[in-house]
Amino acid sequence: MDQEPEGKVPLFTKWNYWYILVAAFLLLNILLFYFLTKHFS
Amino acid sequence: MSWPDWIVLSLTLLGMIAYGLYKGRTSRDLDGYFLSNRMVPWYMVLLGIMGTQASAVTFLSAPGQAYTDGMRFIQYYFGLPLAMIVLCVSFVPVFRRLKIYTAYEYLEQRFDLRTRALTSGLFLLQRGLSTGISIAAPSIILSSLLGWNIFWANIIMGGLLIIYTVMGGAKAVAYTQQLQMMIIFGGMTVAGFMVIHRLPAGVGLSEVLHIGGKAGKLNIITTGIRPNGRSFDWNDRYNLFSGIIGGFFLALSYFGTDQSQVGRYLTARSLSESRLGLLLNGLVKVPMQFLILLLGVLVFAFYQFNREPVFFNQSQLNLLAHSKYKDSLVWLTFQYESAETSRLAAAPSIAANASTPASRSRSAERLLAAEQQKAGYKATVRRWLDDKDVGGDSNDTNYIFLRFVTDYLPIGLVGLLIAVIILAAWGSIAATLNSLSSCTIVDFHRRFSRRPMSTEKEFRLSRLYTLLWGIFCIAMAQLAYNIGNSLIEAVNVLGSMFYGVILGIFLVAFYRKKTGGQAVFISAVIVEAAVIFFTVLSRQGVVHLSFLWFNVIGAAGVVLLSEGLQFILPSHRQIH
């Protein structure tokens, strides 16, 4: 079976860094929303 | 709607059709028609993924949801970024490597033909039915608020896009989705600025957030744990846990196994561009939904300083006016309008005094005391509409934003915002029609045809199937109109009935390499029957479980049962 070349990873050297960025950004959003909820309740 | 609005609306829609026809010229084969010759750049993949997921109801319903229930709906999307990561690690490289047209082709290579046919068939059944409802739901809202004939509303919402989708296939879908998303973002941004612009002097975003917070609209994070602190409410739809876990399974299933989404990222130039489109979707989706929901809080704050209708869906008030409650409605309307007049007389001084944190808090509390009084009148109207003799629709959520648009936004912008709603529907439905057609021809017609077909015949059949699915969905929309209320909920429940099982089949395919076709096929049939059974029990109130959890149950059920069956049926063990 032909393997599709991985291709160049944009911005980072590995896709793993992209995955960490996405997960970390979600966590940051949740924390921000938590503080918004607490502050304005 | 005024004639300038009609001009803006007509030009936008006609321009979109022309653009789709112009950009949709493609090679006359399946690769061109369903995959745009795999030449789509990452940013169009991103906009395509977002445009396919965001339907008309997203923009109609989400602000109304924040207005009535607060912003906690955003938690529904918390599982999505995590699902994007899993897709990029496991699903996308396999789909790209196999150079498949539909996700279900992979299942024949991994299991057998019947598992592929079952999964593709479940997709066609679920998507065919739910797309009809997806056309009908916004059509009913537009026809109720603007007085449009429901037949023509359905044709505008789900019919006109068939022209460019049939002619241009995936390429037309990708290019129009790109333009549609730009118009949608632009329209919603202008709407947001207009709400802030129309707030009284001295009331800005900070005051809006205080008002929203005091009214419980900024309940962005909730845990679903009951007030006694001892148990979890499994029937609570939107909380941190159901959002992350249920939302993860729903997003994994939707983006990984629903051909309307798989077909979008398979069109990318390379594996890297497919991944980039999906991961950026994971980055921008939650903030985008936050802003759409914030629009609902802005509209809520706006109505603290402006006259709010006792019920946003005027057609339901007309229904009550011709029911046994007509005299009571006259009395209630008089009482409500008097209360509104008193409230609005006090509103400017409240706004003027909202300069310090302490005074802002006091002002917000005064506004909310009046808000609670209004809630009593609204509850009475809903109770009357729920009366079996009236047979009305007491859910006003989906009418709030559009009623605000038609009542308070300037001429021209009303036409643009209605175009935004219709274009959102087009983007989603066009991708779905393209995927329904690809599954019909690739997974069934071509797969079961005894004679090989020429490339030209495959292309012409693909167009024909797109047209036929378009007609089917319009016909379903006309039938769905007769079903009546709760159409949007029906789409979500219908999706959750099938998505979990389809995801379970793919999870076994990717992660349980020793499990064979027979075990997974039998498991899928049994678990699907069980999920349908539990859905019926849930609808009848026998089981108290939110529909999001059915995605988890369906997926986990197929994985666990197939594992057990594989152990019982050792003679059928397959290793791939």
Coordinates of C-alpha atoms in Angstrom, one line a residue:
Chain A
M1 CA 0.0 0.0 0.0
D2 CA 1.3 3.5 -0.9
Q3 CA 2.2 5.6 2.1
E4 CA 1.3 9.2 1.8
P5 CA 4.3 11.3 2.7
E6 CA 3.9 13.0 6.1
G7 CA 4.8 16.4 4.6
K8 CA 6.2 19.4 6.4
V9 CA 4.7 20.2 9.8
P10 CA 3.7 23.9 9.8
L11 CA 5.2 26.1 12.6
F12 CA 6.5 23.3 14.7
T13 CA 8.9 20.4 14.2
K14 CA 6.4 17.7 15.2
W15 CA 2.7 17.2 15.1
N16 CA 2.8 16.4 18.8
Y17 CA 3.4 20.1 19.5
W18 CA 0.3 21.0 17.6
Y19 CA -1.7 18.5 19.7
I20 CA -0.3 20.0 22.9
L21 CA -1.2 23.5 21.7
V22 CA -4.8 22.5 21.0
A23 CA -5.2 20.7 24.3
A24 CA -3.5 23.6 26.2
F25 CA -5.7 26.2 24.5
L26 CA -8.8 24.2 25.5
L27 CA -7.6 24.1 29.1
L28 CA -6.9 27.8 29.0
N29 CA -10.4 28.5 27.6
I30 CA -12.0 26.4 30.4
L31 CA -10.0 28.2 33.1
L32 CA -10.9 31.6 31.6
F33 CA -14.6 30.7 31.4
Y34 CA -14.4 29.4 35.0
F35 CA -13.1 32.7 36.2
L36 CA -15.7 34.6 34.1
T37 CA -18.4 32.5 35.7
K38 CA -17.1 33.1 39.2
H39 CA -16.5 36.8 38.7
F40 CA -19.8 37.7 37.2
S41 CA -22.1 35.4 39.2
Chain B
M1 CA -39.2 42.9 5.1
S2 CA -38.5 46.0 3.2
W3 CA -37.6 46.1 -0.5
P4 CA -33.9 47.0 0.1
D5 CA -33.7 44.0 2.4
W6 CA -35.2 41.8 -0.4
I7 CA -32.6 43.2 -2.8
V8 CA -29.7 42.5 -0.4
L9 CA -31.0 39.0 0.3
S10 CA -31.7 38.2 -3.4
L11 CA -28.3 39.5 -4.6
T12 CA -26.4 37.6 -1.9
L13 CA -28.2 34.3 -2.7
L14 CA -28.0 34.7 -6.5
G15 CA -24.4 35.7 -6.3
M16 CA -23.6 32.6 -4.2
I17 CA -25.2 30.4 -6.8
A18 CA -23.3 32.1 -9.6
Y19 CA -20.1 31.8 -7.7
G20 CA -20.7 28.1 -7.0
L21 CA -21.4 27.5 -10.7
Y22 CA -18.3 29.5 -11.8
K23 CA -15.9 27.9 -9.3
G24 CA -17.4 24.4 -9.5
R25 CA -16.0 23.4 -12.9
T26 CA -14.1 20.2 -12.3
S27 CA -12.9 17.1 -14.0
R28 CA -15.7 14.7 -15.0
D29 CA -14.8 11.8 -12.7
L30 CA -15.4 10.8 -9.1
D31 CA -12.1 12.2 -8.0
G32 CA -13.1 15.6 -9.3
Y33 CA -16.7 15.5 -8.3
F34 CA -16.3 14.2 -4.7
L35 CA -12.7 15.1 -3.8
S36 CA -11.9 18.2 -5.8
N37 CA -9.0 16.2 -7.2
R38 CA -7.5 16.5 -3.7
M39 CA -6.3 20.0 -4.4
V40 CA -8.0 22.1 -1.6
P41 CA -5.7 24.2 0.6
W42 CA -5.9 23.9 4.5
Y43 CA -7.8 27.2 5.0
M44 CA -10.6 26.1 2.7
V45 CA -10.6 22.7 4.5
L46 CA -11.0 24.6 7.8
L47 CA -13.8 26.8 6.5
G48 CA -15.4 23.8 4.9
I49 CA -15.4 21.8 8.2
M50 CA -16.8 24.8 10.1
G51 CA -19.4 25.6 7.4
T52 CA -20.6 22.0 7.3
Q53 CA -21.0 21.9 11.1
A54 CA -22.6 25.3 11.5
S55 CA -26.1 25.1 10.2
A56 CA -28.8 27.8 10.1
V57 CA -30.0 26.6 13.5
T58 CA -26.6 27.3 15.0
F59 CA -27.0 31.0 14.3
L60 CA -30.7 31.1 15.1
S61 CA -30.7 29.0 18.2
A62 CA -27.4 29.7 20.0
P63 CA -28.0 33.4 20.9
G64 CA -31.5 32.4 22.0
Q65 CA -30.1 29.6 24.1
A66 CA -27.8 32.1 25.9
Y67 CA -30.7 34.5 26.3
T68 CA -32.9 31.9 28.0
D69 CA -30.6 29.3 29.6
G70 CA -27.2 31.2 29.8
M71 CA -23.9 30.4 28.1
R72 CA -23.4 26.9 29.6
F73 CA -24.3 25.5 26.1
I74 CA -20.7 26.2 25.2
Q75 CA -19.6 23.2 27.2
Y76 CA -21.2 21.0 24.5
Y77 CA -18.1 21.9 22.4
F78 CA -15.4 21.1 25.0
G79 CA -14.8 17.6 23.7
L80 CA -14.3 18.8 20.1
P81 CA -10.7 19.9 20.3
L82 CA -9.7 16.6 21.9
A83 CA -11.6 14.7 19.2
M84 CA -9.6 16.7 16.5
I85 CA -6.3 15.4 18.1
V86 CA -7.5 11.8 18.0
L87 CA -8.7 12.1 14.4
C88 CA -5.3 13.5 13.4
V89 CA -3.4 10.7 15.1
S90 CA -5.6 7.8 14.1
F91 CA -8.3 8.4 11.5
V92 CA -6.9 10.8 9.0
P93 CA -3.6 9.1 8.1
V94 CA -5.5 5.8 7.4
F95 CA -8.2 7.5 5.3
R96 CA -5.5 9.4 3.3
R97 CA -3.3 6.4 2.9
L98 CA -6.0 4.2 1.5
K99 CA -7.1 7.0 -1.0
I100 CA -10.8 6.2 -0.3
Y101 CA -13.8 8.3 -1.4
T102 CA -15.9 7.4 1.7
A103 CA -15.0 6.5 5.2
Y104 CA -17.0 3.3 4.9
E105 CA -14.8 1.9 2.2
Y106 CA -12.1 1.4 4.9
L107 CA -14.5 -0.9 6.8
E108 CA -14.6 -3.4 3.9
Q109 CA -10.8 -3.5 3.8
R110 CA -10.7 -3.9 7.6
F111 CA -13.8 -6.1 8.2
D112 CA -16.1 -7.2 5.4
L113 CA -18.6 -5.9 2.8
R114 CA -21.7 -6.3 5.1
T115 CA -20.1 -4.1 7.8
R116 CA -19.3 -1.5 5.3
A117 CA -22.9 -1.6 3.8
L118 CA -24.5 -1.6 7.3
T119 CA -22.5 1.5 8.4
S120 CA -22.9 3.4 5.2
G121 CA -26.6 2.5 5.2
L122 CA -27.0 3.8 8.8
F123 CA -25.3 7.0 7.7
L124 CA -27.6 7.4 4.7
L125 CA -30.7 6.7 6.8
Q126 CA -29.7 9.1 9.6
R127 CA -28.4 11.9 7.4
G128 CA -31.2 11.7 4.8
L129 CA -33.9 12.1 7.5
S130 CA -32.1 14.7 9.6
T131 CA -31.2 16.9 6.6
G132 CA -34.9 17.1 5.8
I133 CA -35.5 18.3 9.4
S134 CA -32.5 20.6 9.2
I135 CA -34.2 22.4 6.2
A136 CA -37.6 22.5 7.9
A137 CA -36.5 23.9 11.3
P138 CA -35.1 27.2 10.1
S139 CA -37.8 27.4 7.3
I140 CA -40.5 27.3 10.0
I141 CA -38.8 30.0 12.0
L142 CA -38.4 32.3 9.0
S143 CA -42.0 31.7 7.8
S144 CA -43.4 32.4 11.3
L145 CA -41.5 35.6 11.7
L146 CA -41.6 37.0 8.2
G147 CA -44.9 35.5 7.0
W148 CA -43.2 33.4 4.2
N149 CA -45.1 30.5 2.7
I150 CA -43.5 27.3 4.2
F151 CA -43.2 25.6 0.8
W152 CA -41.2 28.5 -0.7
A153 CA -39.2 28.9 2.6
N154 CA -38.2 25.2 2.2
I155 CA -37.2 25.7 -1.4
I156 CA -35.1 28.8 -0.6
M157 CA -33.5 27.0 2.4
G158 CA -32.8 23.6 0.9
G159 CA -33.6 23.8 -2.8
L160 CA -31.6 26.6 -4.5
L161 CA -28.2 25.2 -3.4
I162 CA -29.0 22.0 -5.3
I163 CA -28.2 23.9 -8.5
Y164 CA -24.5 24.5 -7.8
T165 CA -24.1 21.3 -5.7
V166 CA -25.3 19.1 -8.5
M167 CA -23.3 20.9 -11.2
G168 CA -20.0 21.5 -9.3
G169 CA -19.8 18.8 -6.6
A170 CA -17.2 19.0 -3.8
K171 CA -15.3 21.9 -5.5
A172 CA -18.4 24.1 -5.7
V173 CA -19.2 23.1 -2.1
A174 CA -15.7 24.1 -0.9
Y175 CA -15.6 27.5 -2.7
T176 CA -19.1 28.5 -1.7
Q177 CA -18.5 27.5 1.9
Q178 CA -15.4 29.7 2.0
L179 CA -17.4 32.7 0.8
Q180 CA -20.4 31.8 3.0
M181 CA -18.3 31.6 6.2
M182 CA -16.8 35.1 5.4
I183 CA -20.3 36.6 5.0
I184 CA -21.5 34.8 8.1
F185 CA -18.6 36.0 10.3
G186 CA -19.0 39.6 8.8
G187 CA -22.8 39.6 9.4
M188 CA -22.6 38.3 13.0
T189 CA -19.8 40.7 13.9
V190 CA -21.9 43.7 12.5
A191 CA -24.9 42.4 14.5
G192 CA -22.8 42.3 17.7
F193 CA -21.6 45.9 17.2
M194 CA -25.1 47.0 16.4
V195 CA -26.4 45.6 19.7
I196 CA -23.7 47.4 21.7
H197 CA -24.3 50.6 19.6
R198 CA -28.0 50.5 20.6
L199 CA -27.4 50.2 24.3
P200 CA -28.0 53.4 26.4
A201 CA -25.1 55.8 27.0
G202 CA -22.9 54.6 29.9
V203 CA -23.8 50.9 29.3
G204 CA -20.9 49.0 27.7
L205 CA -19.6 45.5 27.6
S206 CA -18.6 45.5 31.2
E207 CA -22.1 46.5 32.3
V208 CA -23.6 43.9 30.0
L209 CA -21.5 41.2 31.6
H210 CA -22.6 42.3 35.0
I211 CA -26.3 42.3 34.0
G212 CA -25.9 38.9 32.3
G213 CA -24.0 37.6 35.3
K214 CA -26.6 38.7 37.8
A215 CA -29.3 37.1 35.7
G216 CA -27.4 33.8 35.6
K217 CA -26.6 34.1 31.9
L218 CA -22.8 33.8 32.4
N219 CA -23.1 30.3 33.8
I220 CA -20.4 29.2 31.3
I221 CA -19.0 26.4 33.5
T222 CA -21.4 24.2 35.4
T223 CA -20.6 20.8 36.9
G224 CA -24.0 19.0 36.7
I225 CA -23.6 18.1 40.4
R226 CA -27.0 18.5 42.2
P227 CA -27.3 21.3 44.8
N228 CA -27.1 18.7 47.6
G229 CA -23.5 18.0 46.3
R230 CA -23.9 14.3 46.6
S231 CA -25.0 13.1 43.1
F232 CA -24.5 13.9 39.4
D233 CA -27.5 14.9 37.3
W234 CA -27.3 12.5 34.3
N235 CA -30.2 14.3 32.7
D236 CA -28.4 17.6 32.7
R237 CA -27.5 18.3 29.1
Y238 CA -24.8 20.8 29.3
N239 CA -22.1 20.6 32.0
L240 CA -18.3 20.2 32.1
F241 CA -18.4 16.4 32.2
S242 CA -21.1 15.7 29.6
G243 CA -19.4 18.4 27.4
I244 CA -16.0 16.9 27.6
I245 CA -16.9 13.2 27.6
G246 CA -20.2 13.1 25.7
G247 CA -19.0 16.0 23.4
F248 CA -15.8 14.2 22.7
F249 CA -17.6 11.0 21.5
L250 CA -20.1 13.0 19.6
A251 CA -17.3 15.1 17.9
L252 CA -15.2 12.0 17.2
S253 CA -18.1 10.3 15.7
Y254 CA -19.3 13.3 13.6
F255 CA -15.9 14.3 12.3
G256 CA -14.4 10.8 12.0
T257 CA -17.3 8.8 10.6
D258 CA -19.8 11.2 9.1
Q259 CA -19.1 11.4 5.4
S260 CA -20.3 15.0 5.2
Q261 CA -17.2 15.9 7.3
V262 CA -14.8 13.2 6.1
G263 CA -15.5 14.3 2.6
R264 CA -14.3 17.8 3.4
Y265 CA -10.9 16.9 4.8
L266 CA -10.2 14.2 2.2
T267 CA -10.3 17.0 -0.4
A268 CA -7.1 18.5 1.1
R269 CA -3.9 18.7 -0.9
S270 CA -2.0 16.5 1.6
L271 CA -2.1 14.8 4.9
S272 CA -0.6 17.9 6.5
E273 CA -3.3 20.2 5.2
S274 CA -6.0 17.8 6.3
R275 CA -4.5 17.8 9.8
L276 CA -4.0 21.5 9.9
G277 CA -7.6 22.2 8.9
L278 CA -8.9 19.9 11.7
L279 CA -6.5 21.2 14.4
L280 CA -7.3 24.8 13.6
N281 CA -11.0 23.9 13.9
G282 CA -10.1 22.6 17.3
L283 CA -8.5 25.9 18.2
V284 CA -11.2 28.3 16.9
K285 CA -14.5 26.4 17.5
V286 CA -14.8 27.1 21.3
P287 CA -14.0 30.9 21.1
M288 CA -16.3 31.2 18.0
Q289 CA -19.2 29.6 19.9
F290 CA -18.4 31.8 22.9
L291 CA -18.8 34.9 20.7
I292 CA -22.1 33.6 19.2
L293 CA -23.5 32.9 22.7
L294 CA -22.2 36.3 23.9
L295 CA -24.4 37.8 21.3
G296 CA -27.4 36.3 23.1
V297 CA -26.2 37.9 26.4
L298 CA -25.9 41.2 24.6
V299 CA -29.4 40.9 23.2
F300 CA -30.6 40.0 26.7
A301 CA -28.9 43.2 28.1
F302 CA -30.4 45.2 25.2
Y303 CA -33.9 44.2 26.2
Q304 CA -33.3 45.4 29.8
F305 CA -33.5 48.9 28.3
N306 CA -36.0 48.3 25.5
R307 CA -39.5 46.9 25.2
E308 CA -39.4 43.2 25.1
P309 CA -42.3 41.2 23.6
V310 CA -44.1 38.9 26.0
F311 CA -43.5 36.1 23.4
F312 CA -41.0 36.5 20.5
N313 CA -42.9 34.1 18.2
Q314 CA -45.8 36.4 17.1
S315 CA -47.5 33.6 15.3
Q316 CA -48.0 31.7 18.6
L317 CA -49.6 34.8 20.1
N318 CA -51.9 34.9 17.1
L319 CA -52.8 31.3 17.8
L320 CA -53.7 32.2 21.4
A321 CA -55.7 35.2 20.2
H322 CA -58.0 32.7 18.5
S323 CA -58.2 30.2 21.3
K324 CA -60.1 29.9 24.5
Y325 CA -57.5 32.1 26.2
K326 CA -58.2 35.1 23.9
D327 CA -59.8 37.2 26.7
S328 CA -57.1 36.2 29.2
L329 CA -54.4 37.1 26.7
V330 CA -55.9 40.6 26.3
W331 CA -55.8 41.1 30.0
L332 CA -52.2 39.7 30.3
T333 CA -50.9 41.8 27.5
F334 CA -52.3 44.9 29.1
Q335 CA -50.7 44.0 32.5
Y336 CA -47.4 43.1 30.8
E337 CA -47.3 46.3 28.7
S338 CA -48.0 48.4 31.9
A339 CA -45.2 46.7 33.7
E340 CA -42.9 47.2 30.7
T341 CA -43.7 50.9 30.6
S342 CA -42.9 51.4 34.3
R343 CA -39.7 49.3 34.0
L344 CA -38.5 51.3 30.9
A345 CA -39.2 54.6 32.6
A346 CA -36.7 53.7 35.3
A347 CA -34.1 52.1 33.0
P348 CA -32.2 55.3 31.9
S349 CA -31.5 56.3 35.5
I350 CA -30.3 52.8 36.2
A351 CA -27.9 53.0 33.3
A352 CA -26.7 56.5 34.3
N353 CA -25.9 55.3 37.8
A354 CA -24.0 52.3 36.7
S355 CA -20.6 54.0 36.9
T356 CA -18.9 52.2 39.9
P357 CA -18.7 48.5 40.7
A358 CA -21.1 48.9 43.7
S359 CA -23.7 51.0 41.8
R360 CA -23.4 48.6 38.8
S361 CA -24.3 45.7 41.1
R362 CA -27.2 47.6 42.6
S363 CA -28.4 48.6 39.1
A364 CA -28.2 45.1 37.9
E365 CA -30.2 43.9 40.9
R366 CA -33.0 46.4 40.2
L367 CA -33.2 45.4 36.6
L368 CA -33.4 41.8 37.6
A369 CA -36.3 42.3 40.0
A370 CA -38.2 43.6 37.0
E371 CA -36.9 40.6 34.9
Q372 CA -38.5 38.2 37.4
Q373 CA -41.8 39.9 37.1
K374 CA -41.6 39.6 33.3
A375 CA -40.8 35.9 33.7
G376 CA -44.1 35.3 35.4
Y377 CA -46.1 36.7 32.5
K378 CA -44.0 34.7 30.0
A379 CA -44.5 31.5 32.0
T380 CA -48.3 32.0 31.8
V381 CA -48.1 32.4 28.0
R382 CA -46.1 29.2 27.7
R383 CA -48.5 27.3 29.9
W384 CA -51.4 28.3 27.7
L385 CA -49.5 27.3 24.6
D386 CA -48.8 23.9 26.1
D387 CA -52.5 23.3 26.6
K388 CA -53.5 20.4 24.4
D389 CA -56.6 22.4 23.2
V390 CA -54.3 25.1 21.8
G391 CA -51.5 22.9 20.5
G392 CA -48.9 25.7 20.4
D393 CA -45.1 25.8 20.5
S394 CA -44.0 27.1 23.9
N395 CA -40.3 27.0 23.0
D396 CA -39.5 30.6 22.1
T397 CA -35.7 30.2 22.1
N398 CA -35.1 30.1 18.3
Y399 CA -37.2 33.2 17.6
I400 CA -35.3 35.6 20.0
F401 CA -32.4 36.6 17.8
L402 CA -34.2 36.9 14.5
R403 CA -37.1 38.9 16.1
F404 CA -34.4 41.3 17.5
V405 CA -32.9 41.5 14.0
T406 CA -36.2 42.3 12.3
D407 CA -37.4 44.7 15.0
Y408 CA -34.2 46.7 15.7
L409 CA -31.6 46.4 13.0
P410 CA -31.5 48.9 10.2
I411 CA -32.9 48.3 6.7
G412 CA -30.4 46.4 4.6
L413 CA -28.7 44.7 7.5
V414 CA -32.0 42.8 8.1
G415 CA -31.7 41.3 4.6
L416 CA -28.0 40.5 5.2
L417 CA -28.7 38.7 8.5
I418 CA -31.4 36.7 6.9
A419 CA -29.0 35.8 4.1
V420 CA -26.5 34.8 6.8
I421 CA -29.1 32.3 8.2
I422 CA -29.9 30.9 4.8
L423 CA -26.2 30.7 3.7
A424 CA -25.4 28.8 6.9
A425 CA -28.1 26.3 5.9
W426 CA -26.7 26.1 2.4
G427 CA -23.1 25.3 3.5
S428 CA -24.2 22.5 5.7
I429 CA -26.8 21.0 3.4
A430 CA -24.6 21.2 0.2
A431 CA -21.8 19.2 2.0
T432 CA -24.4 16.7 3.1
L433 CA -25.9 16.2 -0.3
N434 CA -22.4 15.7 -1.8
S435 CA -21.7 13.0 0.9
L436 CA -25.1 11.3 0.5
S437 CA -24.4 11.0 -3.2
S438 CA -20.8 9.8 -2.8
C439 CA -22.0 7.0 -0.4
T440 CA -24.8 6.0 -2.6
I441 CA -22.6 5.6 -5.7
V442 CA -19.4 4.4 -4.1
D443 CA -20.7 2.2 -1.3
F444 CA -23.7 0.8 -3.1
H445 CA -24.3 1.4 -6.8
R446 CA -20.7 0.9 -8.0
R447 CA -19.9 -1.7 -5.3
F448 CA -22.9 -3.9 -6.1
S449 CA -23.0 -3.3 -9.9
R450 CA -22.2 -6.4 -11.9
R451 CA -21.0 -4.4 -14.9
P452 CA -18.1 -2.0 -14.7
M453 CA -19.1 1.6 -15.4
S454 CA -17.3 4.2 -17.5
T455 CA -15.9 7.3 -15.8
E456 CA -18.4 9.5 -17.6
K457 CA -21.3 7.3 -16.5
E458 CA -20.1 7.4 -12.8
F459 CA -19.9 11.2 -13.1
R460 CA -23.4 11.5 -14.5
L461 CA -24.8 9.1 -11.9
S462 CA -23.1 11.1 -9.1
R463 CA -24.9 14.2 -10.3
L464 CA -28.2 12.4 -10.6
Y465 CA -27.9 11.0 -7.0
T466 CA -27.1 14.5 -5.7
L467 CA -30.2 15.8 -7.4
L468 CA -32.4 12.9 -6.1
W469 CA -31.1 13.3 -2.5
G470 CA -31.8 17.0 -2.8
I471 CA -35.4 16.3 -3.8
F472 CA -35.7 13.7 -1.1
C473 CA -34.5 16.1 1.6
I474 CA -36.9 18.8 0.4
A475 CA -39.8 16.3 0.5
M476 CA -38.8 15.3 4.0
A477 CA -38.7 19.0 5.0
Q478 CA -42.3 19.3 3.7
L479 CA -43.3 16.3 5.8
A480 CA -41.4 17.4 8.8
Y481 CA -43.4 20.7 8.9
N482 CA -46.4 18.5 9.8
I483 CA -44.5 16.9 12.7
G484 CA -44.6 20.3 14.4
N485 CA -42.6 21.3 17.4
S486 CA -39.1 20.3 18.7
L487 CA -37.6 19.8 15.2
I488 CA -34.1 20.9 16.3
E489 CA -34.2 18.5 19.3
A490 CA -35.3 15.8 16.9
V491 CA -32.1 16.3 14.8
N492 CA -29.9 16.0 17.8
V493 CA -31.7 12.9 19.2
L494 CA -31.7 11.3 15.7
G495 CA -28.0 11.8 15.4
S496 CA -27.2 10.4 18.8
M497 CA -29.3 7.3 18.0
F498 CA -26.8 6.3 15.2
Y499 CA -23.5 8.2 15.8
G500 CA -22.4 6.1 18.8
V501 CA -22.7 2.8 17.1
I502 CA -21.0 4.0 13.9
L503 CA -18.2 5.4 16.0
G504 CA -18.0 2.1 17.9
I505 CA -17.4 0.2 14.6
F506 CA -14.6 2.6 13.6
L507 CA -13.0 2.4 17.1
V508 CA -12.9 -1.4 16.9
A509 CA -11.5 -1.1 13.4
F510 CA -8.7 1.3 14.5
Y511 CA -7.8 0.0 18.0
R512 CA -8.9 -3.6 18.3
K513 CA -6.9 -5.3 15.5
K514 CA -7.8 -8.8 16.5
T515 CA -11.6 -8.3 16.3
G516 CA -13.1 -9.6 13.1
G517 CA -16.1 -8.6 10.9
Q518 CA -18.6 -11.1 12.2
A519 CA -18.2 -10.0 15.9
V520 CA -18.4 -6.3 15.1
F521 CA -21.4 -6.7 12.7
I522 CA -23.5 -8.7 15.2
S523 CA -22.5 -6.2 18.0
A524 CA -23.4 -3.2 15.9
V525 CA -26.9 -4.6 15.1
I526 CA -27.6 -5.5 18.8
V527 CA -26.3 -2.2 20.2
E528 CA -28.2 -0.2 17.6
A529 CA -31.4 -1.9 18.6
A530 CA -30.7 -1.3 22.3
V531 CA -29.9 2.4 21.7
I532 CA -33.2 2.9 19.7
F533 CA -35.0 1.1 22.6
F534 CA -33.4 3.3 25.3
T535 CA -34.1 6.4 23.2
V536 CA -37.8 5.5 23.1
L537 CA -37.8 4.9 26.9
S538 CA -36.0 8.2 27.4
R539 CA -38.5 10.1 25.3
Q540 CA -41.3 8.5 27.3
G541 CA -39.7 9.6 30.5
V542 CA -39.0 6.0 31.7
V543 CA -35.2 6.5 31.6
H544 CA -33.7 9.8 32.6
L545 CA -30.6 10.2 30.5
S546 CA -29.6 13.1 28.2
F547 CA -29.2 12.2 24.5
L548 CA -25.5 13.1 24.6
W549 CA -24.8 10.0 26.6
F550 CA -26.2 7.8 23.9
N551 CA -23.1 8.5 21.9
V552 CA -21.0 7.1 24.7
I553 CA -23.2 4.1 25.3
G554 CA -23.4 3.2 21.5
A555 CA -19.6 3.4 21.0
A556 CA -18.7 1.6 24.3
G557 CA -21.4 -1.0 23.7
V558 CA -20.1 -2.0 20.3
V559 CA -16.4 -2.1 21.5
L560 CA -17.2 -4.2 24.6
L561 CA -19.7 -6.5 23.0
S562 CA -17.6 -7.2 19.9
E563 CA -14.7 -7.9 22.2
G564 CA -16.8 -10.5 24.1
L565 CA -18.2 -12.0 20.9
Q566 CA -14.7 -12.3 19.4
F567 CA -13.8 -14.4 22.4
I568 CA -16.9 -16.6 22.0
L569 CA -16.4 -16.9 18.2
P570 CA -12.7 -17.9 18.0
S571 CA -13.1 -19.6 14.7
H572 CA -13.8 -16.3 13.0
R573 CA -10.8 -14.6 14.6
Q574 CA -9.1 -12.4 12.0
I575 CA -5.8 -10.6 12.2
H576 CA -5.2 -7.7 9.9

